[in-house]
Amino acid sequence: MVAFVVAIDGPAASGKGTLARRLAERFGLAHLDTGKLYRATGFLVLEAGDDPADPVAATAAARRIDPARLANPGLLNEAVASASSIVAAIPAVREALLSFQRQFAANPPARSEATEPRGVEPRGAVLDGRDIGTAVCPDAAVKLFVTASPEARARRRLRELRERGATAIYGDVLQDMKERDARDSLRRVAPLAAAPDAVIIDTTLLDADQVFEQASEIIARALAARRQPSGEYP
Ligand code: C5P
């Protein structure tokens, strides 16, 4: 039995996280926000007073990651976001986090019912990140690459930060985002990139519901192609 995997990649604040969560709920799939693994690694390095660019400290931190660390609200702050993209460029960190992600995709935890009951649910997962379609799950049934202009993404991130009560300035948010984009896109190992067979969704001029409907159609088609005459999924 091969799990049904949806890979969603894209840059920061492209809307991929919210999209992944909603799709998982609609289709009764498990969800893993893989950015949390890198954020938790960056968090541990900063907490210990170490340098995120130090491969020994960062790799030791990556090896300590377990699911309990991923719910930490401290992972959402911008210092941790920057540190996460620094540790993410270290090959041994990526290696240490790979098996967790592949295990999750191959054996997704059971989910409750899909919000739209369609009879028998597929066993599967939605993973979102930077390299899911290219490196973590190259055989995913559906690959989406969600993107938007840096300015639109900076405006969204600014709104999120202010909603959380943080004080932030648009110019700084845009600058941090461009730096993180560059680090993520230019690193040697598993850079941010669309897989050749990914569907690219540019969300600059779309709202979250429009993106959700587009992506839902793609997934529904892939599921229909997989469904057996008995109505069950392999
Ligand atoms: O998605 P999020 O902003 O939480 O990701 C934080 C950082 O983790 C990214 O900037 C990127 O450097 C790294 N990351 C990665 N590969 C993934 C997911 C996240 O390198 N699959």
PDB file of N, CA, C and O in Angstrom, residues 117-154:
ATOM      1  N   PRO A 117     -17.411  13.985   3.278  1.00  0.00           N
ATOM      2  CA  PRO A 117     -17.366  12.534   3.247  1.00  0.00           C
ATOM      3  C   PRO A 117     -17.536  12.024   1.811  1.00  0.00           C
ATOM      4  O   PRO A 117     -18.400  12.474   1.091  1.00  0.00           O
ATOM      5  N   ARG A 118     -16.611  11.164   1.439  1.00  0.00           N
ATOM      6  CA  ARG A 118     -16.698  10.586   0.101  1.00  0.00           C
ATOM      7  C   ARG A 118     -16.594   9.078   0.203  1.00  0.00           C
ATOM      8  O   ARG A 118     -16.080   8.428  -0.678  1.00  0.00           O
ATOM      9  N   GLY A 119     -17.025   8.505   1.338  1.00  0.00           N
ATOM     10  CA  GLY A 119     -16.914   7.068   1.492  1.00  0.00           C
ATOM     11  C   GLY A 119     -15.561   6.719   2.057  1.00  0.00           C
ATOM     12  O   GLY A 119     -15.129   7.311   3.042  1.00  0.00           O
ATOM     13  N   VAL A 120     -14.849   5.818   1.400  1.00  0.00           N
ATOM     14  CA  VAL A 120     -13.583   5.335   1.935  1.00  0.00           C
ATOM     15  C   VAL A 120     -12.500   6.389   1.735  1.00  0.00           C
ATOM     16  O   VAL A 120     -12.328   6.921   0.656  1.00  0.00           O
ATOM     17  N   GLU A 121     -11.775   6.719   2.799  1.00  0.00           N
ATOM     18  CA  GLU A 121     -10.727   7.730   2.693  1.00  0.00           C
ATOM     19  C   GLU A 121      -9.420   7.097   2.243  1.00  0.00           C
ATOM     20  O   GLU A 121      -9.112   5.986   2.616  1.00  0.00           O
ATOM     21  N   PRO A 122      -8.609   7.840   1.497  1.00  0.00           N
ATOM     22  CA  PRO A 122      -7.276   7.324   1.182  1.00  0.00           C
ATOM     23  C   PRO A 122      -6.376   7.465   2.401  1.00  0.00           C
ATOM     24  O   PRO A 122      -6.626   8.311   3.245  1.00  0.00           O
ATOM     25  N   ARG A 123      -5.341   6.636   2.501  1.00  0.00           N
ATOM     26  CA  ARG A 123      -4.347   6.842   3.551  1.00  0.00           C
ATOM     27  C   ARG A 123      -3.300   7.766   2.955  1.00  0.00           C
ATOM     28  O   ARG A 123      -2.776   7.490   1.869  1.00  0.00           O
ATOM     29  N   GLY A 124      -3.041   8.869   3.563  1.00  0.00           N
ATOM     30  CA  GLY A 124      -2.078   9.762   2.932  1.00  0.00           C
ATOM     31  C   GLY A 124      -1.745  10.983   3.752  1.00  0.00           C
ATOM     32  O   GLY A 124      -2.208  11.142   4.881  1.00  0.00           O
ATOM     33  N   ALA A 125      -0.928  11.851   3.156  1.00  0.00           N
ATOM     34  CA  ALA A 125      -0.423  13.010   3.882  1.00  0.00           C
ATOM     35  C   ALA A 125      -0.147  14.169   2.939  1.00  0.00           C
ATOM     36  O   ALA A 125       0.139  13.976   1.759  1.00  0.00           O
ATOM     37  N   VAL A 126      -0.262  15.362   3.499  1.00  0.00           N
ATOM     38  CA  VAL A 126       0.171  16.582   2.816  1.00  0.00           C
ATOM     39  C   VAL A 126       1.433  17.048   3.538  1.00  0.00           C
ATOM     40  O   VAL A 126       1.424  17.207   4.760  1.00  0.00           O
ATOM     41  N   LEU A 127       2.514  17.240   2.804  1.00  0.00           N
ATOM     42  CA  LEU A 127       3.747  17.791   3.387  1.00  0.00           C
ATOM     43  C   LEU A 127       4.031  19.109   2.698  1.00  0.00           C
ATOM     44  O   LEU A 127       3.972  19.182   1.463  1.00  0.00           O
ATOM     45  N   ASP A 128       4.313  20.154   3.472  1.00  0.00           N
ATOM     46  CA  ASP A 128       4.674  21.423   2.827  1.00  0.00           C
ATOM     47  C   ASP A 128       6.059  21.879   3.258  1.00  0.00           C
ATOM     48  O   ASP A 128       6.483  21.626   4.381  1.00  0.00           O
ATOM     49  N   GLY A 129       6.785  22.480   2.305  1.00  0.00           N
ATOM     50  CA  GLY A 129       8.149  22.916   2.600  1.00  0.00           C
ATOM     51  C   GLY A 129       8.798  23.582   1.407  1.00  0.00           C
ATOM     52  O   GLY A 129       8.168  24.402   0.712  1.00  0.00           O
ATOM     53  N   ARG A 130      10.076  23.243   1.177  1.00  0.00           N
ATOM     54  CA  ARG A 130      10.834  23.851   0.074  1.00  0.00           C
ATOM     55  C   ARG A 130      11.278  22.808  -0.944  1.00  0.00           C
ATOM     56  O   ARG A 130      11.498  23.137  -2.101  1.00  0.00           O
ATOM     57  N   ASP A 131      11.468  21.553  -0.457  1.00  0.00           N
ATOM     58  CA  ASP A 131      12.091  20.523  -1.296  1.00  0.00           C
ATOM     59  C   ASP A 131      11.292  19.222  -1.264  1.00  0.00           C
ATOM     60  O   ASP A 131      11.853  18.151  -1.446  1.00  0.00           O
ATOM     61  N   ILE A 132      10.002  19.305  -0.976  1.00  0.00           N
ATOM     62  CA  ILE A 132       9.227  18.065  -0.819  1.00  0.00           C
ATOM     63  C   ILE A 132       9.080  17.354  -2.178  1.00  0.00           C
ATOM     64  O   ILE A 132       9.342  16.161  -2.290  1.00  0.00           O
ATOM     65  N   GLY A 133       8.690  18.104  -3.197  1.00  0.00           N
ATOM     66  CA  GLY A 133       8.497  17.489  -4.518  1.00  0.00           C
ATOM     67  C   GLY A 133       9.803  17.114  -5.208  1.00  0.00           C
ATOM     68  O   GLY A 133       9.833  16.230  -6.055  1.00  0.00           O
ATOM     69  N   THR A 134      10.883  17.803  -4.839  1.00  0.00           N
ATOM     70  CA  THR A 134      12.161  17.549  -5.520  1.00  0.00           C
ATOM     71  C   THR A 134      13.027  16.524  -4.797  1.00  0.00           C
ATOM     72  O   THR A 134      13.734  15.759  -5.435  1.00  0.00           O
ATOM     73  N   ALA A 135      13.006  16.518  -3.453  1.00  0.00           N
ATOM     74  CA  ALA A 135      13.972  15.688  -2.720  1.00  0.00           C
ATOM     75  C   ALA A 135      13.332  14.735  -1.709  1.00  0.00           C
ATOM     76  O   ALA A 135      13.707  13.577  -1.621  1.00  0.00           O
ATOM     77  N   VAL A 136      12.356  15.200  -0.937  1.00  0.00           N
ATOM     78  CA  VAL A 136      11.820  14.362   0.148  1.00  0.00           C
ATOM     79  C   VAL A 136      10.872  13.301  -0.413  1.00  0.00           C
ATOM     80  O   VAL A 136      10.999  12.112  -0.103  1.00  0.00           O
ATOM     81  N   CYS A 137       9.943  13.728  -1.265  1.00  0.00           N
ATOM     82  CA  CYS A 137       8.941  12.799  -1.827  1.00  0.00           C
ATOM     83  C   CYS A 137       8.869  12.981  -3.347  1.00  0.00           C
ATOM     84  O   CYS A 137       7.847  13.458  -3.864  1.00  0.00           O
ATOM     85  N   PRO A 138       9.926  12.603  -4.066  1.00  0.00           N
ATOM     86  CA  PRO A 138       9.903  12.827  -5.522  1.00  0.00           C
ATOM     87  C   PRO A 138       8.803  12.027  -6.226  1.00  0.00           C
ATOM     88  O   PRO A 138       8.471  12.343  -7.377  1.00  0.00           O
ATOM     89  N   ASP A 139       8.237  11.008  -5.551  1.00  0.00           N
ATOM     90  CA  ASP A 139       7.165  10.219  -6.175  1.00  0.00           C
ATOM     91  C   ASP A 139       5.772  10.644  -5.716  1.00  0.00           C
ATOM     92  O   ASP A 139       4.803   9.902  -5.900  1.00  0.00           O
ATOM     93  N   ALA A 140       5.645  11.822  -5.118  1.00  0.00           N
ATOM     94  CA  ALA A 140       4.333  12.275  -4.622  1.00  0.00           C
ATOM     95  C   ALA A 140       3.289  12.230  -5.738  1.00  0.00           C
ATOM     96  O   ALA A 140       3.609  12.502  -6.902  1.00  0.00           O
ATOM     97  N   ALA A 141       2.058  11.897  -5.367  1.00  0.00           N
ATOM     98  CA  ALA A 141       0.972  11.792  -6.358  1.00  0.00           C
ATOM     99  C   ALA A 141       0.609  13.157  -6.918  1.00  0.00           C
ATOM    100  O   ALA A 141       0.235  13.296  -8.081  1.00  0.00           O
ATOM    101  N   VAL A 142       0.698  14.186  -6.074  1.00  0.00           N
ATOM    102  CA  VAL A 142       0.381  15.563  -6.509  1.00  0.00           C
ATOM    103  C   VAL A 142       1.502  16.472  -6.022  1.00  0.00           C
ATOM    104  O   VAL A 142       1.933  16.368  -4.868  1.00  0.00           O
ATOM    105  N   LYS A 143       2.000  17.332  -6.915  1.00  0.00           N
ATOM    106  CA  LYS A 143       3.024  18.311  -6.522  1.00  0.00           C
ATOM    107  C   LYS A 143       2.533  19.704  -6.892  1.00  0.00           C
ATOM    108  O   LYS A 143       2.188  19.950  -8.049  1.00  0.00           O
ATOM    109  N   LEU A 144       2.523  20.573  -5.891  1.00  0.00           N
ATOM    110  CA  LEU A 144       2.114  21.956  -6.132  1.00  0.00           C
ATOM    111  C   LEU A 144       3.277  22.863  -5.746  1.00  0.00           C
ATOM    112  O   LEU A 144       3.979  22.598  -4.754  1.00  0.00           O
ATOM    113  N   PHE A 145       3.478  23.925  -6.518  1.00  0.00           N
ATOM    114  CA  PHE A 145       4.477  24.934  -6.148  1.00  0.00           C
ATOM    115  C   PHE A 145       3.727  26.249  -6.032  1.00  0.00           C
ATOM    116  O   PHE A 145       3.204  26.773  -7.012  1.00  0.00           O
ATOM    117  N   VAL A 146       3.631  26.744  -4.786  1.00  0.00           N
ATOM    118  CA  VAL A 146       2.813  27.920  -4.501  1.00  0.00           C
ATOM    119  C   VAL A 146       3.740  29.118  -4.323  1.00  0.00           C
ATOM    120  O   VAL A 146       4.650  29.084  -3.496  1.00  0.00           O
ATOM    121  N   THR A 147       3.517  30.160  -5.108  1.00  0.00           N
ATOM    122  CA  THR A 147       4.426  31.298  -5.035  1.00  0.00           C
ATOM    123  C   THR A 147       3.649  32.610  -5.122  1.00  0.00           C
ATOM    124  O   THR A 147       2.429  32.605  -5.358  1.00  0.00           O
ATOM    125  N   ALA A 148       4.326  33.736  -4.902  1.00  0.00           N
ATOM    126  CA  ALA A 148       3.725  35.074  -5.042  1.00  0.00           C
ATOM    127  C   ALA A 148       4.875  36.060  -5.066  1.00  0.00           C
ATOM    128  O   ALA A 148       6.009  35.706  -4.689  1.00  0.00           O
ATOM    129  N   SER A 149       4.608  37.299  -5.484  1.00  0.00           N
ATOM    130  CA  SER A 149       5.690  38.292  -5.546  1.00  0.00           C
ATOM    131  C   SER A 149       6.222  38.540  -4.131  1.00  0.00           C
ATOM    132  O   SER A 149       5.476  38.403  -3.148  1.00  0.00           O
ATOM    133  N   PRO A 150       7.504  38.924  -4.010  1.00  0.00           N
ATOM    134  CA  PRO A 150       8.057  39.202  -2.670  1.00  0.00           C
ATOM    135  C   PRO A 150       7.247  40.276  -1.940  1.00  0.00           C
ATOM    136  O   PRO A 150       7.036  40.187  -0.731  1.00  0.00           O
ATOM    137  N   GLU A 151       6.740  41.284  -2.679  1.00  0.00           N
ATOM    138  CA  GLU A 151       5.996  42.373  -2.024  1.00  0.00           C
ATOM    139  C   GLU A 151       4.676  41.852  -1.452  1.00  0.00           C
ATOM    140  O   GLU A 151       4.310  42.183  -0.314  1.00  0.00           O
ATOM    141  N   ALA A 152       3.977  41.021  -2.211  1.00  0.00           N
ATOM    142  CA  ALA A 152       2.703  40.468  -1.707  1.00  0.00           C
ATOM    143  C   ALA A 152       2.965  39.586  -0.493  1.00  0.00           C
ATOM    144  O   ALA A 152       2.227  39.629   0.507  1.00  0.00           O
ATOM    145  N   ARG A 153       4.061  38.828  -0.518  1.00  0.00           N
ATOM    146  CA  ARG A 153       4.364  37.940   0.606  1.00  0.00           C
ATOM    147  C   ARG A 153       4.768  38.754   1.842  1.00  0.00           C
ATOM    148  O   ARG A 153       4.394  38.414   2.961  1.00  0.00           O
ATOM    149  N   ALA A 154       5.518  39.828   1.613  1.00  0.00           N
ATOM    150  CA  ALA A 154       5.931  40.672   2.753  1.00  0.00           C
ATOM    151  C   ALA A 154       4.699  41.325   3.384  1.00  0.00           C
ATOM    152  O   ALA A 154       4.609  41.436   4.612  1.00  0.00           O
TER     153      ALA A 154
END
